[in-house]
Amino acid sequence: MSVLTFKGGVHPYSGKEYTKNKAIDEYFPENGLFVIPLSQHIGSPATPIVKVGDRVLVNQKIGEASGFISANVHSSVSGIVKAIDNRKVANGNKVPCIIIENDGLYEKTNSMDNENYLEFSKEEKLELIKEAGIVGMGGAGFPTHVKLSPPKPENIDYIIVNGAECEPYLTSDYRRMLENPEIIVEGLKIVLSLFDNAKGIIAVEDNKLDAIVRLRKCVSKENNIEVKTLFTKYPQGGERSLIYATTKRCLDSSKLPADIGCIVHNIDTIYAIYNAVVKNLPLTTRVVTITGDAVRYPGNYIVPVGADIKQFIDDTGEFKDKAEKIISGGPMMGMALHDLNIPVTKGTSAILMFKKDEVSACKPSNCINCGRCVNACPSRIIPSRLAKAADKNNEDEFLKLNGLECIECGSCSYICPAKRQLTQSIKTMKKNILSNKRK
Amino acid sequence: MSDLLNVSSNPHVRDKNSTSSIMLDVIIALLPTTIFGIYNFGYRAFIVIMLTIISCVLSEFLYQKCMKTDITIKDFSAVVTGLLLALNLPYDIPYWMAIIGGIFAIIIVKQLFGGIGQNFMNPALAARCFLLLSFGTNMTVFTYDSITGATPLKVIRDTGSFDLYKMFIGTTAGTIGETSAIAILIGGIYLLAKRVIDIRIPFAYLAVFSLFILFFGNEKFDIYYLALQLCGGGIMLGAFFMATDYVTSPITSRGRWIFGALLGILTGIFRVFGPNAEGVSFAIIFCNLLVPLIEKITIPKPFGYVSKKKEAKNE
Ligand code: SF4
Ligand code: SF4
């Protein structure tokens, strides 16, 4: 079996051994406030459909999607709505949130399994997925039902399940694949049933061979699903790298995956799709890896959306040492948190706690033109030149060097021996150019 | 405690390699050549090496002190420049000249252009060429075993042959670091294995140079003659250590092929048709100047570009 890959990339220290062997545990706090953001997705925030003082139950819809690109929001807890207010989330912005006082009962709404889900029409399945408020759970949060409704569904050739988990330290997808491979396969079959011509691919990096073995066992009777082995390299799980490695199709910033016949889903998203269609359950929890050298008990937890990160840390992993840096997500693309009183959202894949901040420990010096960033860049652009153009705010040069092709993967900053903040400069410039364009 | 958390943009981890670790690797790779040079030429070679290194590091330190900028001598790049300069000098060069070379390399070629990463010529080579042009005889007369004689390349040019084994091992006349092909190769392989340099520039350089010599050299299609040419003069040192200098070579991968190939042709022309038997230093300096141009025409196509082109064709 060949091992698939892409050109470029880096090999950061994996750090997965902290939590790789920790079975997924559940974390349902008994009290405290839940802050459930109405905007956990790209697109317009959901509109609240409960009032302050209402009692809500687990799985009850509390926010209604407010446009084509938007997603429903459900309660992950039972209790009284205390406030509807703007609160800070991981990226530092304040967004509208519904604040619920947890009564610790986790009383659920009545719902029944859809035993006959196999007979549902495509539209019915899509409606269930839409109703469940599922969004891409890798972090970007694109509403899944929109992704699953491309203009020409018959042109979709591949549904790719992203089990690469190329970010160091993260093990939530790995544990899911290991513990519930049959659900991943069933979820993928549901997605495949929406498209007449699509084949399924589950792509996993070769540092997770046991997961590959289990998945292969589950797909042995499926003739249009294949488990493919990827070379372990960052950013193997990036959408473009993943599509290229598995199908040899190339994607750049001018296109969406659907334009080249591919749709990519996260492991946890597929899991949520299964729950929505088979169990009639909305997306209210996700698996979060809590790890890093400042954590006493690293682990993988099912965490309700809206739970407070500070409380989550205190109740599960605990501080072993004072952490200098805490990150939501992986070390390569995650966000550094400056405030821990923020909620877990649908896109929170991990909480990483580091005793030492590697970034502040090294001081950027002059670029020595070594070319390491060029070799590492999966977009095959020249990060050193782009960062220079960005620092000078030279938009023409930036565009001429194809700066907008950057996927912000962080490989260039990671590899740079002069410790230059290349990704940061390029990202900022990109943001400016794109927002000016929109105006 | 929340106000004590560090925040910064992604990524939050960094590779272990740093500018100084890379420079240290280059120094390690130069050790076989350096040690052989001292063995071959005696204690005076050692003193020359020490003098150029000290004058480079000290120049950098004093310049940055005067300019009140950050002192960067800890990145070892000045040490590398000093060492490379010494390896490109005859061992019996007057001491004061070696010192001037070091000062010139650091102050004029490197710092005046903005320090590490900003210079557009290889400092060590530029200093060597400066010394060659200013004090010709001291730089071109080589003594070996206390006999003033010609370098192997000169002998080959005049008589058509030389002892290849001696040239490979390096017990011949020449600059301190250029004589031993085997010592340079060991260092070059170390750099390749550690991925400090990539194979493109040395490979393209040596391959194109070989073709040039085979077709246009004095002894055409003579492998022995070619081997002599490859082991003689500064080409090995140049291909592995001077042309691969990051700052003064192209950053793009296609650019590196072109750069290496150009060097091969130029060195060939200088050696076969030029007035001296040598030519590596001038070839490299000249190509250094072409780097911005080479980079401009070799900006890589971003990922996904091919499909777009094909699409246009299909439509
Ligand atoms: S330039 Fe962008 S795409 Fe390329 S390595 Fe840097 S962050 Fe990644
Ligand atoms: S990796 Fe850093 S030092 Fe090397 S070329 Fe890129 S920006 Fe310059």
Short mmCIF file of C-alpha atoms in Angstrom, two decimals, chain B:
data_model
loop_
_atom_site.label_atom_id
_atom_site.label_comp_id
_atom_site.label_asym_id
_atom_site.label_seq_id
_atom_site.Cartn_x
_atom_site.Cartn_y
_atom_site.Cartn_z
CA MET B 1 -3.37 34.77 36.34
CA SER B 2 -5.07 35.41 33.04
CA ASP B 3 -3.12 38.57 32.36
CA LEU B 4 0.11 36.60 32.51
CA LEU B 5 -0.66 34.40 29.52
CA ASN B 6 1.39 35.01 26.40
CA VAL B 7 -0.46 35.61 23.20
CA SER B 8 0.95 35.53 19.71
CA SER B 9 -0.12 34.59 16.24
CA ASN B 10 0.14 30.97 15.10
CA PRO B 11 2.23 28.83 14.91
CA HIS B 12 3.16 28.43 18.55
CA VAL B 13 6.08 26.06 18.11
CA ARG B 14 9.43 26.50 16.42
CA ASP B 15 11.98 24.22 14.83
CA LYS B 16 15.24 23.70 16.71
CA ASN B 17 17.44 25.00 13.91
CA SER B 18 18.59 28.56 14.26
CA THR B 19 20.93 30.79 12.34
CA SER B 20 23.70 29.99 14.80
CA SER B 21 23.13 26.23 14.67
CA ILE B 22 23.37 26.36 10.89
CA MET B 23 26.56 28.43 11.00
CA LEU B 24 27.98 25.99 13.52
CA ASP B 25 27.24 23.16 11.11
CA VAL B 26 29.13 24.99 8.38
CA ILE B 27 32.09 25.41 10.72
CA ILE B 28 32.00 21.70 11.56
CA ALA B 29 31.86 20.87 7.87
CA LEU B 30 34.91 23.05 7.26
CA LEU B 31 36.96 21.34 9.96
CA PRO B 32 38.44 18.57 7.77
CA THR B 33 39.52 21.17 5.23
CA THR B 34 40.89 23.47 7.92
CA ILE B 35 42.81 20.74 9.68
CA PHE B 36 44.22 19.44 6.44
CA GLY B 37 45.24 22.96 5.45
CA ILE B 38 47.17 23.38 8.69
CA TYR B 39 48.74 19.93 8.28
CA ASN B 40 49.70 20.71 4.69
CA PHE B 41 51.04 24.21 5.14
CA GLY B 42 52.15 24.28 8.76
CA TYR B 43 51.66 26.61 11.68
CA ARG B 44 51.56 29.73 9.53
CA ALA B 45 48.29 28.58 8.01
CA PHE B 46 46.90 28.29 11.51
CA ILE B 47 47.91 31.84 12.32
CA VAL B 48 46.35 33.17 9.12
CA ILE B 49 43.10 31.35 9.93
CA MET B 50 43.06 32.75 13.46
CA LEU B 51 43.82 36.27 12.26
CA THR B 52 41.03 36.39 9.70
CA ILE B 53 38.49 34.93 12.11
CA ILE B 54 39.46 37.36 14.84
CA SER B 55 39.50 40.33 12.52
CA CYS B 56 36.06 39.39 11.15
CA VAL B 57 34.46 38.89 14.54
CA LEU B 58 36.10 41.96 16.01
CA SER B 59 35.13 44.14 13.03
CA GLU B 60 31.54 43.04 13.35
CA PHE B 61 31.53 43.64 17.08
CA LEU B 62 33.11 47.09 16.89
CA TYR B 63 30.99 48.18 13.94
CA GLN B 64 27.78 47.19 15.66
CA LYS B 65 28.95 48.75 18.90
CA CYS B 66 29.61 52.05 17.09
CA MET B 67 26.33 51.87 15.22
CA LYS B 68 24.56 50.96 18.45
CA THR B 69 22.74 48.08 16.80
CA ASP B 70 22.30 44.57 18.15
CA ILE B 71 25.55 42.65 18.38
CA THR B 72 25.16 39.59 16.18
CA ILE B 73 28.53 37.90 16.57
CA LYS B 74 26.83 35.12 18.52
CA ASP B 75 25.26 33.82 15.32
CA PHE B 76 28.76 32.66 14.21
CA SER B 77 28.32 34.05 10.72
CA ALA B 78 31.40 36.26 11.12
CA VAL B 79 33.39 33.21 12.17
CA VAL B 80 32.28 31.41 9.03
CA THR B 81 33.23 34.40 6.88
CA GLY B 82 36.65 34.63 8.53
CA LEU B 83 37.30 30.94 8.17
CA LEU B 84 36.22 30.86 4.53
CA LEU B 85 38.37 33.87 3.79
CA ALA B 86 41.45 32.20 5.28
CA LEU B 87 40.79 29.04 3.33
CA ASN B 88 40.88 31.15 0.18
CA LEU B 89 44.22 32.77 0.99
CA PRO B 90 47.78 31.51 0.46
CA TYR B 91 49.32 30.48 3.76
CA ASP B 92 52.29 32.80 3.34
CA ILE B 93 50.25 35.95 2.86
CA PRO B 94 51.52 38.82 5.05
CA TYR B 95 49.58 38.84 8.30
CA TRP B 96 48.46 42.42 7.96
CA MET B 97 46.92 41.59 4.60
CA ALA B 98 44.87 38.78 6.08
CA ILE B 99 43.62 41.18 8.72
CA ILE B 100 42.67 43.76 6.12
CA GLY B 101 40.82 41.08 4.19
CA GLY B 102 38.74 40.25 7.25
CA ILE B 103 37.91 43.88 7.92
CA PHE B 104 36.98 44.43 4.29
CA ALA B 105 34.75 41.35 4.21
CA ILE B 106 32.78 42.35 7.29
CA ILE B 107 32.67 46.15 7.14
CA ILE B 108 32.51 46.88 3.43
CA VAL B 109 30.78 43.82 2.03
CA LYS B 110 28.52 42.78 4.88
CA GLN B 111 27.75 45.54 7.36
CA LEU B 112 27.54 48.52 5.03
CA PHE B 113 24.79 46.71 3.20
CA GLY B 114 22.83 46.12 6.35
CA GLY B 115 24.42 43.11 8.04
CA ILE B 116 23.63 39.45 7.80
CA GLY B 117 21.26 38.58 5.01
CA GLN B 118 21.57 41.91 3.22
CA ASN B 119 24.88 41.63 1.39
CA PHE B 120 24.73 40.74 -2.28
CA MET B 121 28.25 39.39 -2.64
CA ASN B 122 29.86 36.57 -0.73
CA PRO B 123 31.96 38.53 1.84
CA ALA B 124 34.86 36.08 1.92
CA LEU B 125 35.16 35.91 -1.84
CA ALA B 126 34.70 39.63 -2.30
CA ALA B 127 37.52 40.19 0.18
CA ARG B 128 39.70 37.69 -1.64
CA CYS B 129 39.10 39.41 -4.96
CA PHE B 130 39.79 42.76 -3.33
CA LEU B 131 43.13 41.49 -2.09
CA LEU B 132 43.88 39.94 -5.49
CA LEU B 133 43.26 43.20 -7.27
CA SER B 134 45.10 45.33 -4.73
CA PHE B 135 48.12 43.19 -3.91
CA GLY B 136 48.35 40.81 -6.88
CA THR B 137 51.69 39.09 -6.34
CA ASN B 138 51.22 38.17 -2.72
CA MET B 139 48.01 36.48 -3.66
CA THR B 140 49.13 34.61 -6.75
CA VAL B 141 52.53 33.34 -5.87
CA PHE B 142 52.31 30.06 -4.08
CA THR B 143 55.15 28.35 -2.34
CA TYR B 144 55.04 24.72 -1.39
CA ASP B 145 57.72 22.86 0.54
CA SER B 146 59.62 26.14 0.46
CA ILE B 147 59.82 26.04 -3.32
CA THR B 148 58.08 28.85 -5.13
CA GLY B 149 56.06 27.04 -7.69
CA ALA B 150 52.90 27.02 -9.60
CA THR B 151 49.57 25.59 -8.51
CA PRO B 152 48.52 22.29 -10.04
CA LEU B 153 46.14 24.09 -12.37
CA LYS B 154 48.94 26.20 -13.77
CA VAL B 155 51.07 23.14 -14.25
CA ILE B 156 48.22 21.35 -15.99
CA ARG B 157 47.75 24.32 -18.24
CA ASP B 158 51.42 24.39 -19.15
CA THR B 159 52.19 20.68 -19.33
CA GLY B 160 48.78 19.04 -19.62
CA SER B 161 49.09 16.77 -16.62
CA PHE B 162 49.65 16.42 -12.87
CA ASP B 163 49.53 13.76 -10.18
CA LEU B 164 45.81 13.20 -9.64
CA TYR B 165 46.29 11.29 -6.39
CA LYS B 166 48.21 14.18 -4.86
CA MET B 167 45.51 16.60 -5.93
CA PHE B 168 42.75 14.46 -4.53
CA ILE B 169 44.49 14.19 -1.17
CA GLY B 170 45.63 17.78 -1.33
CA THR B 171 49.41 17.74 -0.88
CA THR B 172 49.93 20.46 -3.45
CA ALA B 173 50.36 24.21 -3.63
CA GLY B 174 47.35 26.48 -3.47
CA THR B 175 45.29 28.42 -0.98
CA ILE B 176 45.00 27.01 2.51
CA GLY B 177 41.64 25.34 2.00
CA GLU B 178 41.36 24.51 -1.66
CA THR B 179 43.95 21.82 -2.17
CA SER B 180 42.28 18.76 -0.68
CA ALA B 181 39.32 17.55 -2.69
CA ILE B 182 38.64 14.71 -0.29
CA ALA B 183 38.49 16.94 2.81
CA ILE B 184 36.10 19.29 1.08
CA LEU B 185 33.93 16.40 -0.07
CA ILE B 186 33.66 15.05 3.46
CA GLY B 187 32.45 18.45 4.65
CA GLY B 188 30.12 18.81 1.68
CA ILE B 189 28.53 15.45 2.36
CA TYR B 190 28.06 16.44 5.99
CA LEU B 191 26.23 19.61 4.94
CA LEU B 192 24.07 17.68 2.51
CA ALA B 193 23.25 15.03 5.09
CA LYS B 194 22.33 17.66 7.67
CA ARG B 195 20.29 19.38 5.00
CA VAL B 196 22.13 22.61 5.56
CA ILE B 197 22.63 22.88 1.81
CA ASP B 198 20.74 21.17 -0.95
CA ILE B 199 22.33 19.35 -3.83
CA ARG B 200 21.09 21.64 -6.60
CA ILE B 201 23.84 24.26 -6.70
CA PRO B 202 26.89 21.99 -6.25
CA PHE B 203 25.46 19.38 -8.60
CA ALA B 204 24.53 21.80 -11.35
CA TYR B 205 27.83 23.61 -10.93
CA LEU B 206 30.04 20.55 -11.14
CA ALA B 207 27.99 18.81 -13.83
CA VAL B 208 27.86 21.76 -16.18
CA PHE B 209 31.52 22.53 -15.53
CA SER B 210 32.43 18.94 -16.38
CA LEU B 211 30.47 19.06 -19.62
CA PHE B 212 32.13 22.34 -20.51
CA ILE B 213 35.60 20.92 -19.90
CA LEU B 214 34.81 17.75 -21.83
CA PHE B 215 33.68 19.72 -24.84
CA PHE B 216 35.85 22.81 -24.77
CA GLY B 217 38.79 21.98 -22.50
CA ASN B 218 42.33 21.70 -23.74
CA GLU B 219 42.14 17.90 -23.67
CA LYS B 220 38.72 17.10 -25.08
CA PHE B 221 36.79 14.09 -23.83
CA ASP B 222 39.60 13.09 -21.52
CA ILE B 223 38.26 11.82 -18.21
CA TYR B 224 41.64 12.02 -16.49
CA TYR B 225 42.01 15.61 -17.52
CA LEU B 226 38.51 16.32 -16.29
CA ALA B 227 39.29 14.75 -12.92
CA LEU B 228 42.36 16.97 -12.66
CA GLN B 229 40.26 20.01 -13.42
CA LEU B 230 37.68 19.04 -10.81
CA CYS B 231 40.24 18.49 -8.09
CA GLY B 232 42.28 21.55 -8.95
CA GLY B 233 41.87 25.13 -7.87
CA GLY B 234 38.93 26.43 -5.91
CA ILE B 235 36.10 24.64 -7.65
CA MET B 236 35.33 22.07 -4.96
CA LEU B 237 35.50 24.59 -2.16
CA GLY B 238 33.52 26.98 -4.32
CA ALA B 239 30.80 24.51 -5.26
CA PHE B 240 30.14 23.21 -1.77
CA PHE B 241 30.94 26.16 0.47
CA MET B 242 31.03 29.43 -1.43
CA ALA B 243 28.31 29.14 -4.08
CA THR B 244 25.91 27.63 -1.55
CA ASP B 245 26.10 30.68 0.71
CA TYR B 246 22.41 31.32 1.38
CA VAL B 247 22.45 35.05 1.24
CA THR B 248 24.12 35.32 -2.13
CA SER B 249 22.42 32.46 -3.93
CA PRO B 250 18.84 32.24 -5.21
CA ILE B 251 16.08 31.17 -2.85
CA THR B 252 13.95 29.46 -5.50
CA SER B 253 14.70 25.87 -6.44
CA ARG B 254 14.73 26.44 -10.18
CA GLY B 255 16.87 29.50 -9.53
CA ARG B 256 19.40 27.31 -7.79
CA TRP B 257 19.72 25.03 -10.81
CA ILE B 258 20.24 28.00 -13.08
CA PHE B 259 22.71 29.61 -10.70
CA GLY B 260 24.77 26.42 -10.50
CA ALA B 261 24.72 25.93 -14.25
CA LEU B 262 25.82 29.50 -14.90
CA LEU B 263 28.68 29.06 -12.48
CA GLY B 264 29.76 25.93 -14.32
CA ILE B 265 29.85 27.71 -17.66
CA LEU B 266 31.58 30.82 -16.34
CA THR B 267 34.22 28.88 -14.44
CA GLY B 268 34.82 26.81 -17.56
CA ILE B 269 35.24 29.92 -19.69
CA PHE B 270 37.58 31.58 -17.20
CA ARG B 271 39.70 28.49 -16.85
CA VAL B 272 39.93 27.56 -20.50
CA PHE B 273 40.04 30.96 -22.15
CA GLY B 274 40.95 33.34 -19.32
CA PRO B 275 44.40 34.75 -18.60
CA ASN B 276 44.81 32.82 -15.31
CA ALA B 277 44.24 29.17 -14.75
CA GLU B 278 41.78 30.06 -11.96
CA GLY B 279 38.30 31.50 -12.19
CA VAL B 280 36.07 30.22 -9.43
CA SER B 281 36.08 33.32 -7.24
CA PHE B 282 35.27 35.71 -10.04
CA ALA B 283 32.62 33.39 -11.44
CA ILE B 284 30.87 33.22 -8.07
CA ILE B 285 31.10 36.95 -7.43
CA PHE B 286 29.73 37.64 -10.88
CA CYS B 287 26.83 35.21 -10.46
CA ASN B 288 26.10 36.68 -7.01
CA LEU B 289 25.28 39.88 -8.81
CA LEU B 290 22.83 38.05 -11.07
CA VAL B 291 20.89 36.50 -8.21
CA PRO B 292 18.08 39.09 -8.03
CA LEU B 293 17.51 38.63 -11.74
CA ILE B 294 17.55 34.84 -11.50
CA GLU B 295 15.08 34.96 -8.65
CA LYS B 296 12.79 37.25 -10.57
CA ILE B 297 12.45 34.87 -13.48
CA THR B 298 12.08 31.78 -11.31
CA ILE B 299 9.22 32.74 -9.00
CA PRO B 300 7.51 29.37 -8.52
CA LYS B 301 3.98 28.70 -9.69
CA PRO B 302 1.76 28.39 -6.66
CA PHE B 303 0.14 25.08 -5.83
CA GLY B 304 -2.89 24.43 -8.04
CA TYR B 305 -1.73 26.68 -10.85
CA VAL B 306 -1.23 23.87 -13.37
CA SER B 307 -4.82 22.81 -13.20
CA LYS B 308 -5.91 26.34 -14.01
CA LYS B 309 -3.79 26.42 -17.13
CA LYS B 310 -5.07 23.08 -18.31
CA GLU B 311 -8.58 24.24 -17.67
CA ALA B 312 -8.06 27.28 -19.88
CA LYS B 313 -6.90 24.96 -22.61
CA ASN B 314 -9.90 22.72 -22.21
CA GLU B 315 -12.38 25.53 -22.34
#
